[in-house]
Short mmCIF file of C-alpha atoms in Angstrom, two decimals:
data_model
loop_
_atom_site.label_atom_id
_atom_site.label_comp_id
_atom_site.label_asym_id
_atom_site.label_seq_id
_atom_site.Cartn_x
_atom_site.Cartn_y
_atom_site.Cartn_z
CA UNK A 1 116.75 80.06 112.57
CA UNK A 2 116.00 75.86 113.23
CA UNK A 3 113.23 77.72 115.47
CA UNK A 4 111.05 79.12 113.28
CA UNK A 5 110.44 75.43 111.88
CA UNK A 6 107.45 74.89 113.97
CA UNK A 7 104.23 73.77 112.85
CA UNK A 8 102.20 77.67 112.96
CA UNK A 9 105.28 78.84 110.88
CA UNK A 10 104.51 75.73 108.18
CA UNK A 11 100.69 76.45 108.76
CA UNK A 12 101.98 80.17 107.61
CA UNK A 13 103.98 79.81 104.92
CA UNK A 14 101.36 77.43 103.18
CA UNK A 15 98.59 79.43 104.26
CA UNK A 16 100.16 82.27 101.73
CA UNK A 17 101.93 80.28 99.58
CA UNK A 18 98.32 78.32 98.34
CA UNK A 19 96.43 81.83 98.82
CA UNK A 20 99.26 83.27 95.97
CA UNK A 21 98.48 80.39 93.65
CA UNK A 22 94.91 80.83 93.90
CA UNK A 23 95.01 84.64 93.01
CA UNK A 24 97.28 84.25 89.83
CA UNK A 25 97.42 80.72 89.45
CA UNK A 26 101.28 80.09 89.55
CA UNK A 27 103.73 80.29 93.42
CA UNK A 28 103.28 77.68 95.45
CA UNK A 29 106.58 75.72 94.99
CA UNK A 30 108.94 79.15 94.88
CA UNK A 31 106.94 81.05 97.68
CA UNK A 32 107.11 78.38 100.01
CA UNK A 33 110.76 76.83 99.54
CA UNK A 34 111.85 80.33 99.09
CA UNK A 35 110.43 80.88 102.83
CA UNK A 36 110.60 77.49 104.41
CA UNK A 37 114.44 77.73 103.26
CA UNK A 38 114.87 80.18 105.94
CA UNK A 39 114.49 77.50 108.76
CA UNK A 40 115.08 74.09 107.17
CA UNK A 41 117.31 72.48 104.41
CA UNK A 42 116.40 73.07 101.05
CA UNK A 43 115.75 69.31 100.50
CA UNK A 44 113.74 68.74 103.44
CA UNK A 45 111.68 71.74 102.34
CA UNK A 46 111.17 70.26 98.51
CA UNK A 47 109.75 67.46 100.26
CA UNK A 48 106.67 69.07 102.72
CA UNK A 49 105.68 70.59 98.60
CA UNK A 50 104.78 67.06 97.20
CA UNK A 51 101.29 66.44 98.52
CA UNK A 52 100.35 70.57 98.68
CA UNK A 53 101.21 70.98 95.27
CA UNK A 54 99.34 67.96 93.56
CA UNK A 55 96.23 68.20 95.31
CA UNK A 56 96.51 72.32 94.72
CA UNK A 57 97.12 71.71 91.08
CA UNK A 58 94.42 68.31 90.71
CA UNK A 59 91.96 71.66 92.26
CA UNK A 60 93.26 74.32 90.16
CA UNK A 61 92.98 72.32 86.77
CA UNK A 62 89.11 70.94 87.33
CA UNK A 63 86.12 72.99 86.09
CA UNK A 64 83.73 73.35 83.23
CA UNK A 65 87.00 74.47 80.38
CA UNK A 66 88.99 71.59 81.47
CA UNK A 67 88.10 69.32 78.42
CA UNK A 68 88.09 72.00 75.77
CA UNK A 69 91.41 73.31 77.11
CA UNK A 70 93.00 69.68 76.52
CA UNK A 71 92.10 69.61 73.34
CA UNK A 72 93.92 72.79 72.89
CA UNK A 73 97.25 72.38 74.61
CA UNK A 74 97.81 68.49 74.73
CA UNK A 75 100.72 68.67 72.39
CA UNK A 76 102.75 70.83 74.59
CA UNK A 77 101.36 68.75 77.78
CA UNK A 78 102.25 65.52 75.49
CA UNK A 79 105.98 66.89 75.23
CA UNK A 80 106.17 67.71 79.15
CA UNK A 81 106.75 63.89 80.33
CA UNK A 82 109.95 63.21 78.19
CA UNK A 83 111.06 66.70 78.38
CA UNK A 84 111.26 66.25 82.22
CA UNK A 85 113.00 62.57 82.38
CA UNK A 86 115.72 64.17 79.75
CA UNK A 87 116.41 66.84 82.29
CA UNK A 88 116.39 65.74 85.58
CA UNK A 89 119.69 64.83 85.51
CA UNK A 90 120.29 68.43 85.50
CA UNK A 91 118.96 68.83 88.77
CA UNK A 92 121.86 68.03 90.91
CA UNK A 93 124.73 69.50 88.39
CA UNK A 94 124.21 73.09 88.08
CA UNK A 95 120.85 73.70 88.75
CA UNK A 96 121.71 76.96 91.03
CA UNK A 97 123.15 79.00 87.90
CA UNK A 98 120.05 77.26 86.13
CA UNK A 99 117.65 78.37 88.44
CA UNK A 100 119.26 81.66 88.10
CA UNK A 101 118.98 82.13 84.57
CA UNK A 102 115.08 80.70 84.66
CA UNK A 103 114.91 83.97 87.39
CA UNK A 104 116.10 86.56 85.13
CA UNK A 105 114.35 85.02 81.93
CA UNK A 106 110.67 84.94 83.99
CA UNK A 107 111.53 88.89 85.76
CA UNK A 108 112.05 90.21 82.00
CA UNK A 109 108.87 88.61 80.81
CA UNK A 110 106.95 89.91 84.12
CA UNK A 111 108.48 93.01 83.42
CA UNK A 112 107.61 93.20 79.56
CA UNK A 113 104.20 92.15 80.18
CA UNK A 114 103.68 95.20 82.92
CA UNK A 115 104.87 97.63 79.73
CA UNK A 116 103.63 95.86 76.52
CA UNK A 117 100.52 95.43 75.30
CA UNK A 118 99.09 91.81 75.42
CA UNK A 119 100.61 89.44 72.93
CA UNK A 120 98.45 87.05 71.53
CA UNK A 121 99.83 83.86 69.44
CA UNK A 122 98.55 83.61 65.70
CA UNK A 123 96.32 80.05 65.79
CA UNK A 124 99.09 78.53 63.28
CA UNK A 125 102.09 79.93 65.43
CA UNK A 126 100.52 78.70 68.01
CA UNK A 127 100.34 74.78 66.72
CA UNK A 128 103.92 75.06 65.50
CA UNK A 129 105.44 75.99 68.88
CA UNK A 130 103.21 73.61 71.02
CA UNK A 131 105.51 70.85 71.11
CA UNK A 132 108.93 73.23 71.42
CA UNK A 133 107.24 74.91 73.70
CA UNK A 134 106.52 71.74 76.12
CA UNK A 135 109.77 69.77 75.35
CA UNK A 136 111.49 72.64 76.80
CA UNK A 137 109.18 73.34 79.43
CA UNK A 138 110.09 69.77 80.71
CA UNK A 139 113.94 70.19 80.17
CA UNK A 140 113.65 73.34 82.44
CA UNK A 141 111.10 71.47 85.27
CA UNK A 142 113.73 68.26 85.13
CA UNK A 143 116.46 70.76 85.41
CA UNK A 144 115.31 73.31 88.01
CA UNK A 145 112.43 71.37 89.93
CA UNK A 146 110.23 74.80 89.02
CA UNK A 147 107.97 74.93 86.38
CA UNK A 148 107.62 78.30 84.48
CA UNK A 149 109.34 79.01 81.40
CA UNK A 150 108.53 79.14 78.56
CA UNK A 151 104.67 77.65 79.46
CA UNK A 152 103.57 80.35 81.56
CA UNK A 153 104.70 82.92 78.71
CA UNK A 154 103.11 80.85 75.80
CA UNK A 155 99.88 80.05 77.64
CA UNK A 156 99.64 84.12 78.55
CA UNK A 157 99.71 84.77 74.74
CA UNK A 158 96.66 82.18 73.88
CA UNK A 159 94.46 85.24 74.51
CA UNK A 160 92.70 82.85 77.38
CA UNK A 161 90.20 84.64 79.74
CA UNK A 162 91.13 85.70 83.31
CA UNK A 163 89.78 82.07 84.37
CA UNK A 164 90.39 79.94 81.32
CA UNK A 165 94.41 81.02 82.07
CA UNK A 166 94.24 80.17 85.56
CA UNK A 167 93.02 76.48 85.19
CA UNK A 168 95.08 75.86 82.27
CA UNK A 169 98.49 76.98 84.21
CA UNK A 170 96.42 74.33 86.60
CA UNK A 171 96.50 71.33 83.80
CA UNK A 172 100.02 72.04 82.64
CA UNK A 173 101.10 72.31 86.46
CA UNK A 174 99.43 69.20 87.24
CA UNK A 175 101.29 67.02 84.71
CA UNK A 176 104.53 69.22 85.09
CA UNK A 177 104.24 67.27 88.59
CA UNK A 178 103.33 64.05 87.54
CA UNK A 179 106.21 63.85 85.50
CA UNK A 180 108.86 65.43 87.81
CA UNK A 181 107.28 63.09 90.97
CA UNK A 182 108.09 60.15 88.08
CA UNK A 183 111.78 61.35 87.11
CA UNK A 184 112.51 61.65 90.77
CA UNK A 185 110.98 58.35 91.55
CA UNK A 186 113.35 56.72 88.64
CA UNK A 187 116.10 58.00 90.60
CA UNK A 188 115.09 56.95 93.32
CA UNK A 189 114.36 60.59 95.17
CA UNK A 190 110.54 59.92 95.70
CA UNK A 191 110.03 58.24 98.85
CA UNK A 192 107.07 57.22 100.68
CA UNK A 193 108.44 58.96 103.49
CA UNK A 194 109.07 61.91 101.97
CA UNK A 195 105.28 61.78 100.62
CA UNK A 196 104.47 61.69 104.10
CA UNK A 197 105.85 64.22 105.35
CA UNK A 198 104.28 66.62 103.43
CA UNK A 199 100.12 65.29 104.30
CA UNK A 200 100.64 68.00 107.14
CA UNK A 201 101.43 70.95 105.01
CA UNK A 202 98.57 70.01 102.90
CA UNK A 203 95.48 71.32 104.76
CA UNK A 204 96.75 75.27 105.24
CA UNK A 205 97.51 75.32 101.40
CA UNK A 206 93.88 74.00 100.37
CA UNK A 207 92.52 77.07 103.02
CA UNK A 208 95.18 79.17 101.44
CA UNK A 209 93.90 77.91 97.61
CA UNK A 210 90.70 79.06 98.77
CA UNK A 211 91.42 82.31 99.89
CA UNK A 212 92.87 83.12 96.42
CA UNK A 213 90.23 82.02 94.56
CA UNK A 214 88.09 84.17 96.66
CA UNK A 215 90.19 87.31 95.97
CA UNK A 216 90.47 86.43 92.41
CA UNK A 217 86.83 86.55 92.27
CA UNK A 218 86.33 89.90 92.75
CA UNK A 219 89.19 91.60 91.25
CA UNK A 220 88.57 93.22 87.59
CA UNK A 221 90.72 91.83 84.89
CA UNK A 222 92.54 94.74 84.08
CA UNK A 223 94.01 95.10 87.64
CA UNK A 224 94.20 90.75 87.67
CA UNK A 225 96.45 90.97 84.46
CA UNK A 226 98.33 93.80 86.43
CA UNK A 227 98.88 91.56 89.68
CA UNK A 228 99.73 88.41 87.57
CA UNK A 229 102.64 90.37 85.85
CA UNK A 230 104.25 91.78 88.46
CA UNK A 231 103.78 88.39 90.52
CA UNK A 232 105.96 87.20 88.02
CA UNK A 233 108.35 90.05 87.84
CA UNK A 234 108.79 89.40 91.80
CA UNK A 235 109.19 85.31 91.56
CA UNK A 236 111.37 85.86 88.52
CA UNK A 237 113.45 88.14 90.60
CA UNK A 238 113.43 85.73 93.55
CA UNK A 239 114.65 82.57 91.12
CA UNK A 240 117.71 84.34 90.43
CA UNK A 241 118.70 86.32 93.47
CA UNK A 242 118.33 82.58 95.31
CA UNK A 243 120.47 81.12 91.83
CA UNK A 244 123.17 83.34 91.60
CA UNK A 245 123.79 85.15 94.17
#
């Protein structure tokens, strides 16, 4: 399949990967190594998602909420950075069955949230499991390289607006980055080169990031809240056919 690793097949897969994450907000990294997987190494595939996924997120995270939603979730974005560096270790030892297990957790929340009515976090619950909440979100982004669980669940029950959600998956994304990008660098796994090589995949996700945000623009919320569960539903599913099959 070394073939279909051409340039207009990277274009492609960004192209729908960054259109994905501009309609729900969340998709980039699993879209894209889940199809980029298919004609290069899994490695060399993490690598083309450096550049595309900061500058996606740095875009995502900006606009007129951003300072009001800091206020509101820096604990658990405090408690992403060390959460991370304690699990990156994980990365390399197990992180197929761990990957797996994210799958399944994220398909039965998509899959919950298509059938339940929306949950929303009392304000005092929700103070008490910010830090938990990012501590383990940073274990699992250390351990996995994807960042989901459990901050795309707890941000979905702060009763945020259609948009509000979006930019603050964007935030949380953003320094779930930063903070992998520095665990990997520790390790030595970041490389200049590596950064490099992914400036060309950047340009088709921005145009894809745009398309999304287009789309989300004119979809009604009830049929948005529909899409962004059963987005999750299908990447859950995808996590853990890729982990443990």
């Amino acid at each position: 399949m070394e073939q279909l690793a051409t340039p207009a097949f990277i274009g492609l897969v960004f192209l729908l990967a960054g259109a994905v994450k501009g309609l729900i907000g969340l998709g980039l990294p699993t879209i894209a190594i889940g199809l980029l997987a298919l004609a290069m190494p899994p490695a060399e595939a993490a690598g083309l998602l450096v550049l595309p996924s900061l500058v996606t997120n740095i875009l995502q995270a900006s606009g007129p909420a951003w300072r009001a939603l800091l206020r509101r979730l820096w604990p658990m974005l405090l408690m992403l950075v060390p959460g991370t560096l304690a699990g990156i270790g994980l990365l390399t030892g197990g992180g197929a069955l761990a990957m797996g297990l994210l799958g399944l957790a994220l398909a039965v929340y998509g899959g919950w949230g298509l059938l339940a009515p929306p949950f929303r976090l009392a304000d005092r619950a929700e103070r008490l499991s910010a830090a938990p909440v990012g501590l383990l979100g940073g274990l699992v982004t250390g351990a996995t390289g994807v960042f989901v669980m459990p901050v795309v669940p707890w941000l979905g029950a702060l009763g945020l607006a259609r948009d509000a959600l979006v930019q603050a998956l964007g935030i949380a994304f953003l320094v779930a980055t930063l903070a992998l990008a520095l665990a990997l660098a520790v390790q030595g796994s970041f490389t200049p080169l590596a950064a490099g090589q992914s400036l060309l995949a950047l340009p088709p996700a921005l145009a894809g990031l745009a398309l999304g945000n287009w789309l989300r623009g004119r979809i009604p919320p009830a049929l948005f809240r529909r899409i962004f569960f059963a987005s999750l539903l299908a990447l859950g599913a995808h996590l853990a056919w890729r982990g443990l099959a």
